[in-house]
Short mmCIF file of C-alpha atoms in Angstrom, two decimals:
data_model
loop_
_atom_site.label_atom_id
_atom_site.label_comp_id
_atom_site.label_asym_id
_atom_site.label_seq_id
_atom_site.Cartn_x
_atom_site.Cartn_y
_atom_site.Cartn_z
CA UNK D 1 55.68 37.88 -2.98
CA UNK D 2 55.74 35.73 0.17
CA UNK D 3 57.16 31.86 -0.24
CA UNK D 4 54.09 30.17 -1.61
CA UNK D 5 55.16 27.07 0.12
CA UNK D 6 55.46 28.46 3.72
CA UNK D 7 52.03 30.00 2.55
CA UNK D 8 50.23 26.90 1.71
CA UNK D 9 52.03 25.10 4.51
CA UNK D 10 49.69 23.66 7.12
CA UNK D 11 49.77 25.65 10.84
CA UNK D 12 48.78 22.32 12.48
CA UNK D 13 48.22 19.55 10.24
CA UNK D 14 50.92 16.78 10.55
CA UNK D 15 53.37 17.03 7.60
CA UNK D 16 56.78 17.29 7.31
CA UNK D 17 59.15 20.02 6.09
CA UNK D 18 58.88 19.48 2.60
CA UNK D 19 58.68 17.12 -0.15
CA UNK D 20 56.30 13.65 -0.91
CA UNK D 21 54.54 12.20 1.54
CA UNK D 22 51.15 9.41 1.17
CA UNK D 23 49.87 7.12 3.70
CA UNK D 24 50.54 7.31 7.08
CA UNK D 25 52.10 4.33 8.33
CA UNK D 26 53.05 2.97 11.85
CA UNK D 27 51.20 5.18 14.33
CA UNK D 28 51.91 4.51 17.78
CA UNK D 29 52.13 5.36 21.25
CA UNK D 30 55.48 4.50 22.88
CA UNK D 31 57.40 5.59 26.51
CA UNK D 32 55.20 8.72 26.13
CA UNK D 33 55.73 10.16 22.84
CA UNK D 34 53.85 9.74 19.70
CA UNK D 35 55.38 8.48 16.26
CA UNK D 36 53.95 9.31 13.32
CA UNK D 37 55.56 7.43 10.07
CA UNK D 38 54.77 8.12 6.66
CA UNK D 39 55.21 7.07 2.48
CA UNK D 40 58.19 9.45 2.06
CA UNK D 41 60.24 11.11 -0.69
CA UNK D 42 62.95 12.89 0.92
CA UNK D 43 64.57 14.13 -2.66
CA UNK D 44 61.44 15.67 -4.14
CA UNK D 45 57.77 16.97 -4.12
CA UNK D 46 57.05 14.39 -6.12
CA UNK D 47 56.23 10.82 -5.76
CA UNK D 48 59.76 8.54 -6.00
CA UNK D 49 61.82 6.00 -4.28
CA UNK D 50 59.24 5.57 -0.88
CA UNK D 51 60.83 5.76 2.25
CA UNK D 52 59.09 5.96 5.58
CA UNK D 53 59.36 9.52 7.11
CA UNK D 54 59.17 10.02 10.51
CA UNK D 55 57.32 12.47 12.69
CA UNK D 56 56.90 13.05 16.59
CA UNK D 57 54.92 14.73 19.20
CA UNK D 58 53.96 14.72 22.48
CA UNK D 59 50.46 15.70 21.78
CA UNK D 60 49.45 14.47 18.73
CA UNK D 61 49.45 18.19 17.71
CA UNK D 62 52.70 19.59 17.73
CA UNK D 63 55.09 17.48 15.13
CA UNK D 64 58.69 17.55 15.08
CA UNK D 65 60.42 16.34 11.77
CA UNK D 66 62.64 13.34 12.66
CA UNK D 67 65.05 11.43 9.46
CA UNK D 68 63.64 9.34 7.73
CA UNK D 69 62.89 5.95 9.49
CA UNK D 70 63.39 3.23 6.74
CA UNK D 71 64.95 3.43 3.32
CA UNK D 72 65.27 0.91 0.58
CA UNK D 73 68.72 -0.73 1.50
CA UNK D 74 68.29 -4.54 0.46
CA UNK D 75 67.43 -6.15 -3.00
CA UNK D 76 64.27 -7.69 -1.46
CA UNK D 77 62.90 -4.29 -0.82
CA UNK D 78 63.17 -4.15 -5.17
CA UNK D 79 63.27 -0.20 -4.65
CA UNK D 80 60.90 0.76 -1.55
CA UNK D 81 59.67 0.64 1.67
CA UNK D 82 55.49 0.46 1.51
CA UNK D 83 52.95 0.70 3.76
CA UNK D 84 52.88 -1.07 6.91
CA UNK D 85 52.07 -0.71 10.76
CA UNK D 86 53.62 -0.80 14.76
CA UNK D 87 53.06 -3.30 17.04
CA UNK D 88 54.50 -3.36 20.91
CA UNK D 89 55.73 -6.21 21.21
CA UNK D 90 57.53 -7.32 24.16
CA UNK D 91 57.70 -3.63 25.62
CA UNK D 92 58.82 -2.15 22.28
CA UNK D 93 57.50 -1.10 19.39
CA UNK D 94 57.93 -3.34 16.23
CA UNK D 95 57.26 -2.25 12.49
CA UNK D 96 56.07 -4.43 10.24
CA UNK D 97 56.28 -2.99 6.29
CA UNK D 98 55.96 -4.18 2.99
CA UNK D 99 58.17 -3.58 -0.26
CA UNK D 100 57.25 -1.99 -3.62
CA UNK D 101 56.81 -5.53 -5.30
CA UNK D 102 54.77 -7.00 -2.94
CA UNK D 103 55.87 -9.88 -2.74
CA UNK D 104 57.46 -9.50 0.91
CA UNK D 105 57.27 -8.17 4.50
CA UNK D 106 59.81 -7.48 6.72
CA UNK D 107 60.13 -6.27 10.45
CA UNK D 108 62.22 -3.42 12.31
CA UNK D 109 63.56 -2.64 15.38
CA UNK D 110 64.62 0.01 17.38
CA UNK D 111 68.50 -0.39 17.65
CA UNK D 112 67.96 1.74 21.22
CA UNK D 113 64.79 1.53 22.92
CA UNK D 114 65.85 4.32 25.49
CA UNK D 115 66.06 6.69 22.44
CA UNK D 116 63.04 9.22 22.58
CA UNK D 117 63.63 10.19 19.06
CA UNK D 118 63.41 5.88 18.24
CA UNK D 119 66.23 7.23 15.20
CA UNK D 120 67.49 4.30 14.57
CA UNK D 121 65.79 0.76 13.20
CA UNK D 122 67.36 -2.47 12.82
CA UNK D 123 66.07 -4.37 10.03
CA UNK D 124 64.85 -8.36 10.65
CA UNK D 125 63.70 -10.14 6.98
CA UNK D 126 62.04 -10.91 4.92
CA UNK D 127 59.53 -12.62 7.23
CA UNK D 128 56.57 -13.10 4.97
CA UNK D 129 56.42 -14.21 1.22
CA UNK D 130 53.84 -13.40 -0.66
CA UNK D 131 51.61 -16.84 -1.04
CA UNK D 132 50.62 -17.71 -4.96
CA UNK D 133 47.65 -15.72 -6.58
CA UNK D 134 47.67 -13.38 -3.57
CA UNK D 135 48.70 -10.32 -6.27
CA UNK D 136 49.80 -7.02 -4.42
CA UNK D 137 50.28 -8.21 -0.77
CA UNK D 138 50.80 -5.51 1.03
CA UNK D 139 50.50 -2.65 4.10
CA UNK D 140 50.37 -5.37 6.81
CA UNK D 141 48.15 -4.18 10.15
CA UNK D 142 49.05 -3.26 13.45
CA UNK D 143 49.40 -6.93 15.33
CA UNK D 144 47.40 -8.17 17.71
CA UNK D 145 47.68 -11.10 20.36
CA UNK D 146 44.49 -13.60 20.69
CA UNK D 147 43.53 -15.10 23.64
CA UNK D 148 45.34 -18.68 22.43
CA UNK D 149 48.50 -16.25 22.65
CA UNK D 150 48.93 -16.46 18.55
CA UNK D 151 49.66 -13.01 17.18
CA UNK D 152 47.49 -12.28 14.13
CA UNK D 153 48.46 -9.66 11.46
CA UNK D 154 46.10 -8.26 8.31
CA UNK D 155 47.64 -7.47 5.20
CA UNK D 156 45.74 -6.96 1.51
CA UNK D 157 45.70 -9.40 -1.24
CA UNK D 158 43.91 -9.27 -4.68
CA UNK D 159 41.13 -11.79 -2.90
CA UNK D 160 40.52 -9.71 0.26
CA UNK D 161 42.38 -8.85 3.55
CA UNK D 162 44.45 -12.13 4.44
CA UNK D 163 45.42 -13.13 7.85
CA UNK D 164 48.51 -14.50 9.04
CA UNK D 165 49.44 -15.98 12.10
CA UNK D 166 52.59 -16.32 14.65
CA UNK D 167 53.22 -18.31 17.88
CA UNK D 168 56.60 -16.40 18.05
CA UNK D 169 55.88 -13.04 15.96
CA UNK D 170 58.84 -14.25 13.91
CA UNK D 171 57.43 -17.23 12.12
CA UNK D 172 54.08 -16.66 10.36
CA UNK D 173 51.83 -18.95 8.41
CA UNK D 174 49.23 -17.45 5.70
CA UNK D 175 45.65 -18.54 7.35
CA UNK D 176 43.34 -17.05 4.57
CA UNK D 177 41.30 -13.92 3.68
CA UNK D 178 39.96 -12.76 6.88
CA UNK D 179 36.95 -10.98 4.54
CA UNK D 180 36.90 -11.43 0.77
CA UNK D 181 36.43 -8.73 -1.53
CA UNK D 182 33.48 -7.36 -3.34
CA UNK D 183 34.81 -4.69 -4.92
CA UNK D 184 38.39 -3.63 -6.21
CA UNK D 185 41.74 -4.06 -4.32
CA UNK D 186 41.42 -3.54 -0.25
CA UNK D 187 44.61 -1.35 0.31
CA UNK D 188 45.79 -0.56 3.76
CA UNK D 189 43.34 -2.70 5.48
CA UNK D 190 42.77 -1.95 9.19
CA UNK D 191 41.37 -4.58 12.08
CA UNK D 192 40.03 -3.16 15.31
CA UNK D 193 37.73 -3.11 18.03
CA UNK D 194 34.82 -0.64 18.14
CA UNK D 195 35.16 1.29 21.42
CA UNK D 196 32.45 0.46 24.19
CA UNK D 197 31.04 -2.32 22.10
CA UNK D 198 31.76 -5.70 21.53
CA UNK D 199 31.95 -4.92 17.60
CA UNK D 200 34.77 -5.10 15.49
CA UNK D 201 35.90 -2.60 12.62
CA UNK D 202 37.27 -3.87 9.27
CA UNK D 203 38.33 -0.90 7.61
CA UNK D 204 40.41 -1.07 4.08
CA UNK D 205 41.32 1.52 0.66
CA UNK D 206 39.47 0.35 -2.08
CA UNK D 207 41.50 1.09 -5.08
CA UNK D 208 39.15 0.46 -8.32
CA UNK D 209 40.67 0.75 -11.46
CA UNK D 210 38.13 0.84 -14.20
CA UNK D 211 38.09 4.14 -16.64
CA UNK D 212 39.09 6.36 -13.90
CA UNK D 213 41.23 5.28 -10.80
CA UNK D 214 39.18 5.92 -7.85
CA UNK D 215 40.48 6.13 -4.55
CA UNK D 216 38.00 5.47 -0.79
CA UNK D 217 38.61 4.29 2.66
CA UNK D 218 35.47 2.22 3.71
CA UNK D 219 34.78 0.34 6.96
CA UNK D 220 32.11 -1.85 7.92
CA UNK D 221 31.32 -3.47 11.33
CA UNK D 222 30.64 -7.13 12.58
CA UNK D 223 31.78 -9.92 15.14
CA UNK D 224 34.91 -11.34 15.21
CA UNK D 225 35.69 -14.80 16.65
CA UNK D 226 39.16 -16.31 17.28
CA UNK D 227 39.74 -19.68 15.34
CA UNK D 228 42.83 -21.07 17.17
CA UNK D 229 44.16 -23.38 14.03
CA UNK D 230 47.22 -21.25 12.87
CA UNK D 231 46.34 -22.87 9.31
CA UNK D 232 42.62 -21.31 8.96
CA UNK D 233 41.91 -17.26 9.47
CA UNK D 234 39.55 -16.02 12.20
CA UNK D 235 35.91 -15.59 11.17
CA UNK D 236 34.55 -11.74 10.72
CA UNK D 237 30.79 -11.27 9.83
CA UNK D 238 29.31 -7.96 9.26
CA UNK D 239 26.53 -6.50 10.27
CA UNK D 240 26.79 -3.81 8.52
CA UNK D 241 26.43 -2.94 4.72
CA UNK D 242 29.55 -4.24 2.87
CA UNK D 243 33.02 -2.47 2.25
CA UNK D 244 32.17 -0.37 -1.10
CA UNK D 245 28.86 -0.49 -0.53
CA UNK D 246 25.93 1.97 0.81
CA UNK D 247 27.18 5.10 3.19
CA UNK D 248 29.85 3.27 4.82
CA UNK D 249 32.67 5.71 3.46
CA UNK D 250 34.96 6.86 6.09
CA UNK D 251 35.40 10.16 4.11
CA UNK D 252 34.06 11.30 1.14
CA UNK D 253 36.65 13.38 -0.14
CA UNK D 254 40.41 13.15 -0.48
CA UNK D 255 41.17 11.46 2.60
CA UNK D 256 42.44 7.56 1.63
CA UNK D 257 44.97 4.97 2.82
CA UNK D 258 43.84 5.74 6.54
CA UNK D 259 45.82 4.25 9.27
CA UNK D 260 44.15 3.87 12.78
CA UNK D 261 46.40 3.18 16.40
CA UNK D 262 44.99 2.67 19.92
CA UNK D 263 46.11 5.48 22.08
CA UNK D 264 46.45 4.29 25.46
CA UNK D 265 47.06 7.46 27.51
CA UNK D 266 43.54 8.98 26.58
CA UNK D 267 42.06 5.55 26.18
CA UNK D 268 40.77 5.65 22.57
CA UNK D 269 41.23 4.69 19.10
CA UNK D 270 42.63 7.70 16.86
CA UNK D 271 42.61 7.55 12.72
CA UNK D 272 45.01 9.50 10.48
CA UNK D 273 44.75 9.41 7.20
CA UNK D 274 46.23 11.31 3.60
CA UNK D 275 44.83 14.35 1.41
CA UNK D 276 46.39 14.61 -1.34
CA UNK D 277 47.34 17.81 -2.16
CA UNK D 278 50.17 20.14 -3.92
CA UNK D 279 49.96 23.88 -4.92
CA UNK D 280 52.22 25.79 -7.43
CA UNK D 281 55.64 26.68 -6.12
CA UNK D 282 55.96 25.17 -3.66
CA UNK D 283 58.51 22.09 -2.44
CA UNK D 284 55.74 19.88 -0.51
CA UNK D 285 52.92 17.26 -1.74
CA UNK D 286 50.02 15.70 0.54
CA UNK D 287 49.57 16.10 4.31
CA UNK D 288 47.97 14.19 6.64
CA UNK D 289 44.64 14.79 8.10
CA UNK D 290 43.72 16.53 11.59
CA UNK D 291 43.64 13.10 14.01
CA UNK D 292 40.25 12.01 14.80
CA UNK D 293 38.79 9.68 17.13
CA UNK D 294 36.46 6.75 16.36
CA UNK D 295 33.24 6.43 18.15
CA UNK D 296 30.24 4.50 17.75
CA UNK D 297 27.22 6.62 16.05
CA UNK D 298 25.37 7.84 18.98
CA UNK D 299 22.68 7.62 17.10
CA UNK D 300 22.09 4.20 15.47
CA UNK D 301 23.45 0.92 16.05
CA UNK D 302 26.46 -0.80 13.88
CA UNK D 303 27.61 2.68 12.83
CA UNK D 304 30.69 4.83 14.06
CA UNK D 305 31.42 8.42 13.47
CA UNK D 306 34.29 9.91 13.25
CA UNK D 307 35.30 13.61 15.08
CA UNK D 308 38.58 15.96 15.34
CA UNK D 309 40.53 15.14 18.91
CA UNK D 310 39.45 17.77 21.53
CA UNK D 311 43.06 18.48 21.83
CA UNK D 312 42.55 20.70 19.35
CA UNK D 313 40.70 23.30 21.89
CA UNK D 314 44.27 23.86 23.49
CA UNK D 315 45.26 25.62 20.03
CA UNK D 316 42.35 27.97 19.66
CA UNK D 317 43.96 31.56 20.26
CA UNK D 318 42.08 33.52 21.95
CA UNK D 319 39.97 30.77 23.71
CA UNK D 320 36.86 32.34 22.57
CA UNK D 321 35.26 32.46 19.17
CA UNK D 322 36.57 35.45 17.22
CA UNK D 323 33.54 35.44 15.33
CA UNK D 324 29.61 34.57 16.91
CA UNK D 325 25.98 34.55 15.45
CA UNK D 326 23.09 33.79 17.35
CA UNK D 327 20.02 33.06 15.51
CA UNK D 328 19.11 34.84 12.40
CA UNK D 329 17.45 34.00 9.21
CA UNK D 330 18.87 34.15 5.92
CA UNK D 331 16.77 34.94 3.00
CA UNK D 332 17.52 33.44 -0.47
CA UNK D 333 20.57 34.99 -2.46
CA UNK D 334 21.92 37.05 0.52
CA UNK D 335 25.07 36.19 2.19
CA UNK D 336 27.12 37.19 5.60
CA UNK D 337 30.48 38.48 5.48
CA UNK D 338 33.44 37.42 7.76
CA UNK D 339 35.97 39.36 7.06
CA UNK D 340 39.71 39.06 8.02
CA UNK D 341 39.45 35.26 9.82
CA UNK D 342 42.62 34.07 8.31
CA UNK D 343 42.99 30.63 7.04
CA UNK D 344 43.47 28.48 10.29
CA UNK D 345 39.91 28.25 11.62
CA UNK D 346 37.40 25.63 13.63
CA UNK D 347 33.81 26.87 12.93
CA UNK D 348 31.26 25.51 14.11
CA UNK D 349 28.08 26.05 12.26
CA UNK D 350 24.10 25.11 13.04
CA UNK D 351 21.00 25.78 10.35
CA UNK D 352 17.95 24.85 9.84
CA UNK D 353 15.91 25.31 6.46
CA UNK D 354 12.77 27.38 6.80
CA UNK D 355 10.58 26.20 3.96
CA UNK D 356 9.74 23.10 2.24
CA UNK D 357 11.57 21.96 -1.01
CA UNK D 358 14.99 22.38 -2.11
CA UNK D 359 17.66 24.52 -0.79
CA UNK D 360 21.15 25.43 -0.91
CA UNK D 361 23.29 27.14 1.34
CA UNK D 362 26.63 26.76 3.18
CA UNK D 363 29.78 28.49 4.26
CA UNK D 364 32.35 29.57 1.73
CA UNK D 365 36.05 29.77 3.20
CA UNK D 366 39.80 31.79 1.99
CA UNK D 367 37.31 34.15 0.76
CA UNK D 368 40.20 36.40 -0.89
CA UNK D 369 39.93 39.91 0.05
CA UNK D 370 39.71 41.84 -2.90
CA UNK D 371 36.80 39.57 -4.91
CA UNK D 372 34.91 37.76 -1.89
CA UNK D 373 32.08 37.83 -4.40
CA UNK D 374 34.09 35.33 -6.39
CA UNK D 375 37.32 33.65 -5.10
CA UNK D 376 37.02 31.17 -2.28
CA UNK D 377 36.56 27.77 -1.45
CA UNK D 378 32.78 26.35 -1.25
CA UNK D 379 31.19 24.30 1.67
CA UNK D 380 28.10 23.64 -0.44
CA UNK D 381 24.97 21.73 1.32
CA UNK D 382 21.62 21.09 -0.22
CA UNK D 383 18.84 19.75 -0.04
CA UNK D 384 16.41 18.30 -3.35
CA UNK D 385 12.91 18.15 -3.45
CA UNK D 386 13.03 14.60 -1.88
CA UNK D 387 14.70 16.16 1.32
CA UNK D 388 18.02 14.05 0.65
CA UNK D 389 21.14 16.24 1.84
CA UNK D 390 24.56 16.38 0.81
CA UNK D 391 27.47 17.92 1.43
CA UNK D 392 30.00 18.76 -1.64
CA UNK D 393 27.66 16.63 -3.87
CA UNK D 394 27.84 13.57 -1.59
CA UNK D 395 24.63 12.06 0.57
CA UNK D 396 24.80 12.28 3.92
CA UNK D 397 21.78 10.83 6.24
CA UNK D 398 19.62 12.77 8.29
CA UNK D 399 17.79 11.35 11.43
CA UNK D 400 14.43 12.40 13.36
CA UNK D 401 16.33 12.78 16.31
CA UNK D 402 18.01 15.63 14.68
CA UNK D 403 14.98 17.68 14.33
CA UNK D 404 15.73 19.27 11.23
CA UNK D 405 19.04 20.89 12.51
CA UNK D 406 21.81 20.55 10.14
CA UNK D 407 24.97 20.93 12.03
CA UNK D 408 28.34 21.57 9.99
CA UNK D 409 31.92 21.85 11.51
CA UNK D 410 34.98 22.97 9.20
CA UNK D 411 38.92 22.59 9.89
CA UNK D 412 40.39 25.44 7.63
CA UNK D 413 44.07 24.99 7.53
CA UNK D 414 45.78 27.19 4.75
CA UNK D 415 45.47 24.73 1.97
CA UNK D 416 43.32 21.84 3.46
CA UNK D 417 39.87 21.56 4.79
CA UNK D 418 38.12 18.95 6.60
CA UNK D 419 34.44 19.23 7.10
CA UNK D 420 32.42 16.99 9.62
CA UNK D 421 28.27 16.75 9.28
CA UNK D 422 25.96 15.54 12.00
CA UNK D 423 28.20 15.24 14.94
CA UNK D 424 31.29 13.62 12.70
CA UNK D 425 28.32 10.92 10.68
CA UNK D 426 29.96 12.15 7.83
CA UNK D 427 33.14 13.76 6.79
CA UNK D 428 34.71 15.51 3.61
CA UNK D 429 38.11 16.49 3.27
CA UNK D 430 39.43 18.72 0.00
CA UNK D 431 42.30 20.77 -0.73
CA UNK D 432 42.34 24.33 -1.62
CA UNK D 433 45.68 25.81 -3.31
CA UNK D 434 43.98 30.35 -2.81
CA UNK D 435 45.23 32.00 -5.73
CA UNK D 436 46.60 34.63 -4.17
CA UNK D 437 48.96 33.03 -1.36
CA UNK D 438 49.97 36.69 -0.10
CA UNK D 439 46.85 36.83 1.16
CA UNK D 440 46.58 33.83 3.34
CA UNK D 441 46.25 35.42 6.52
CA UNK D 442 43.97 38.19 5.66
CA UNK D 443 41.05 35.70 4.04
CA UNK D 444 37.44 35.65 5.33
CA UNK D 445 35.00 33.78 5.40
CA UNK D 446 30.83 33.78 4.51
CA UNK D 447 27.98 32.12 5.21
CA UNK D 448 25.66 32.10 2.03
CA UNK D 449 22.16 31.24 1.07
CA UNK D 450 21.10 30.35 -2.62
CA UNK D 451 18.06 28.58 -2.40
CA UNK D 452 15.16 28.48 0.37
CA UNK D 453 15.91 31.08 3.36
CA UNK D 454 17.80 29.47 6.04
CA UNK D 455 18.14 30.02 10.10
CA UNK D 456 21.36 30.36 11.38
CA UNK D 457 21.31 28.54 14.77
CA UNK D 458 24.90 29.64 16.00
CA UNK D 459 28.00 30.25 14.54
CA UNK D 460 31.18 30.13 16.02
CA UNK D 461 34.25 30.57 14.46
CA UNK D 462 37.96 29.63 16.25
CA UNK D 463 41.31 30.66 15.47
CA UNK D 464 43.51 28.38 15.16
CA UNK D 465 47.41 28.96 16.33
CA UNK D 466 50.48 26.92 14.30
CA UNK D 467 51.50 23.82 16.28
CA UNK D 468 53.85 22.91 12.90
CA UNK D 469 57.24 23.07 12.97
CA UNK D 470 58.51 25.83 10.45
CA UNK D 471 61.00 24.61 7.57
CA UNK D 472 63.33 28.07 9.11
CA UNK D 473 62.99 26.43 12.86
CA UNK D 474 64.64 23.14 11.68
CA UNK D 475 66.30 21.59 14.53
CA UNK D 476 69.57 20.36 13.95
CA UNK D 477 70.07 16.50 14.20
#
């Protein structure tokens, strides 16, 4: 048998060459290469002393594994380096972390800015003590300078995402929660500004812990005003239904403890976040997601959506769909068979439901090739006899302006897929370990109908080519 873990190993999503990672931390955009940082394990597959692991590219596709960034070295790190963010400050990147008992934050360095690879940090702390009651603080934001010239930085406490201020970026002062909780603990909180609008993004990880722990990024969107008083935090009021409430989940699947960084070449704000994943055999846990950009919702006001970087067009070999359907209908309980796509695909995929009442249909994906009547992955939609849609189980909101055409794209990466409805209004990320790994590359896929007859629009299926590193193409520090 092959290596299961070169088998389940993504072709283009960014991990690194094996063992633990979780949330990405520190993205950023410095002397024109990306660095990608990361909750890292570098002695096992499994979760352990976190370090931050370090990735980099030049095109936010094609990661190179770099040592590990930060380790636990002081007794004030109590055993860990957690989540945090990077900041350029003064024409270099800063990163701001915080410690496995949250109770402080620290800053690092580069020791040599004229270092592509940014190897080597130079640690300056602790900076920030955790204030009394504040329970967890921890996974400070990305900073930002106000127009009073006081740097503000997020990070979460038990009470909500708390702000603190800094004339100097050295010395901060607590101001207060920037937006107090409803709902659980607000991990890995995220501040930004919506793109073309004058809106601002509060996005944060609700961790609830009740009988089960559940795990969700949210966001919701409002306006932001400076207060310049370094003692009080700046005011934030939504507009928008409240963090843990309504359809404001940034992904309805696996994908938590998202990180988001501007990208100033292209102009844009880019999100990464973690799927949690590991298969049998193999020496490797979690990846991170595809990077997508953050747009407002074409389609109604004080929304976003979220959608896979184009750069991802570059990696489609050949250029053109290997697979195409132009309109055909579908009748209930027959299916269309795709065979020999391999497991790194983009398809793009456009229905519509022919009858009234409830239907259920979809594409199915590493459709093994010996029992494609039975072993594969399931893109399941439906619809009930109220016309409400979802996707895996999970609503998702159709408009009038979409007259009736149900529009599904799918990133199929050997072990992880990320599905995007209604032009990226919705998304859905799950993990897939085939259970046959030998036959990776030779998996289909099919586009089935259970209930209702349903129109195929289009179909277009990619191929995607590896942009990952390879564990045997290691490059020698």
């Amino acid at each position: 048998a092959d290596d299961p873990a070169a088998a389940y190993r993504t072709g283009y999503h960014p991990q690194p060459l094996k063992n633990w990672i979780n949330d990405p931390n520190g993205p950023v955009y410095f002397n024109g290469t990306y660095h990608l940082f990361m909750q890292y394990n570098p002695d096992s597959w499994q979760w352990g002393p976190m370090h931050w692991g370090h990735l980099k590219s030049k095109d936010l596709l094609h990661w190179e594994d770099l040592p590990p960034a930060l380790g636990p070295e002081y007794d004030w790190e109590c055993g860990g380096i957690f989540s945090g963010s990077a900041t350029i400050f003064e024409g270099r990147p800063v990163l701001t972390y915080s410690v496995m008992c949250c109770e402080v934050e620290a800053q690092a360095y580069p020791m040599d800015v004229s270092d592509p690879d940014l190897v080597s940090w130079k640690k300056l702390g602790p900076l920030i003590r955790s204030p009394d009651g504040c329970d967890g603080m921890r996974d400070p934001t990305t900073a930002w300078k106000g127009e009073d010239g006081i740097w503000r930085q997020v990070s979460g406490c038990i009470w909500g995402p708390t702000m603190w201020k800094s004339k100097d970026f050295t010395n901060w002062t607590e101001a207060g929660p920037l937006f107090p909780t409803q709902f659980g603990f607000q991990e890995c909180p995220d501040f930004f500004q919506l793109p073309g609008t004058d809106l601002h993004v509060l996005k944060a990880s609700l961790l609830i812990q009740d009988a089960t722990i559940q795990k969700q990024d949210w966001w919701t969107v409002g306006n932001y005003t400076e207060v310049s008083d370094i003692n009080k935090p700046d005011l934030f009021v939504n507009v928008s239904t409240d963090v843990g409430a309504g359809m404001n989940r940034l992904d309805m699947g696996l994908m938590y403890a998202s990180k988001t960084f501007y990208d100033p070449p292209n102009d844009r704000r880019v999100l990464i976040g973690w799927i949690t994943i590991h298969c049998n055999n193999t020496d490797w846990s979690g990846v991170e997601t595809f990077p997508r950009v953050i747009l407002p919702d074409p389609m109604r006001e004080n929304s976003i959506i979220t959608v896979p970087i184009p750069e991802i067009e570059s990696l489609y070999d050949p250029a053109t769909p290997i697979f195409h359907s132009d309109e055909k209908v579908i009748e209930e309980g027959n299916h269309i068979l795709i065979t020999k796509t391999g497991s790194q695909l983009d398809i793009f995929a456009n229905f519509s439901i022919v009858n009234d009442g409830a239907a259920e249909f979809g594409l199915r994906v590493f459709v093994d090739p010996d029992e494609p009547t039975t072993v594969y992955q399931e893109i399941s939609m439906k619809r009930n006899s109220n016309g409400e849609m979802t996707l895996f189980g999970e609503p998702f909101q159709m408009y009038e302006d979409d007259n009736g055409v149900i529009s599904i794209r799918a990133l199929v990466d050997r072990s992880v897929v990320e599905c995007f409805v209604q032009g990226g209004r919705q998304s859905y990320s799950q993990a897939y370990c085939a259970p046959n790994p030998d036959y990776i590359d030779k998996m289909g896929v099919q586009v089935f109908v259970n209930k209702n007859d349903v129109k195929i629009l289009s179909v277009d299926i990619f191929n995607v080519e590896t942009a990952n590193q390879k564990p045997d193409m290691r490059i020698e520090q």
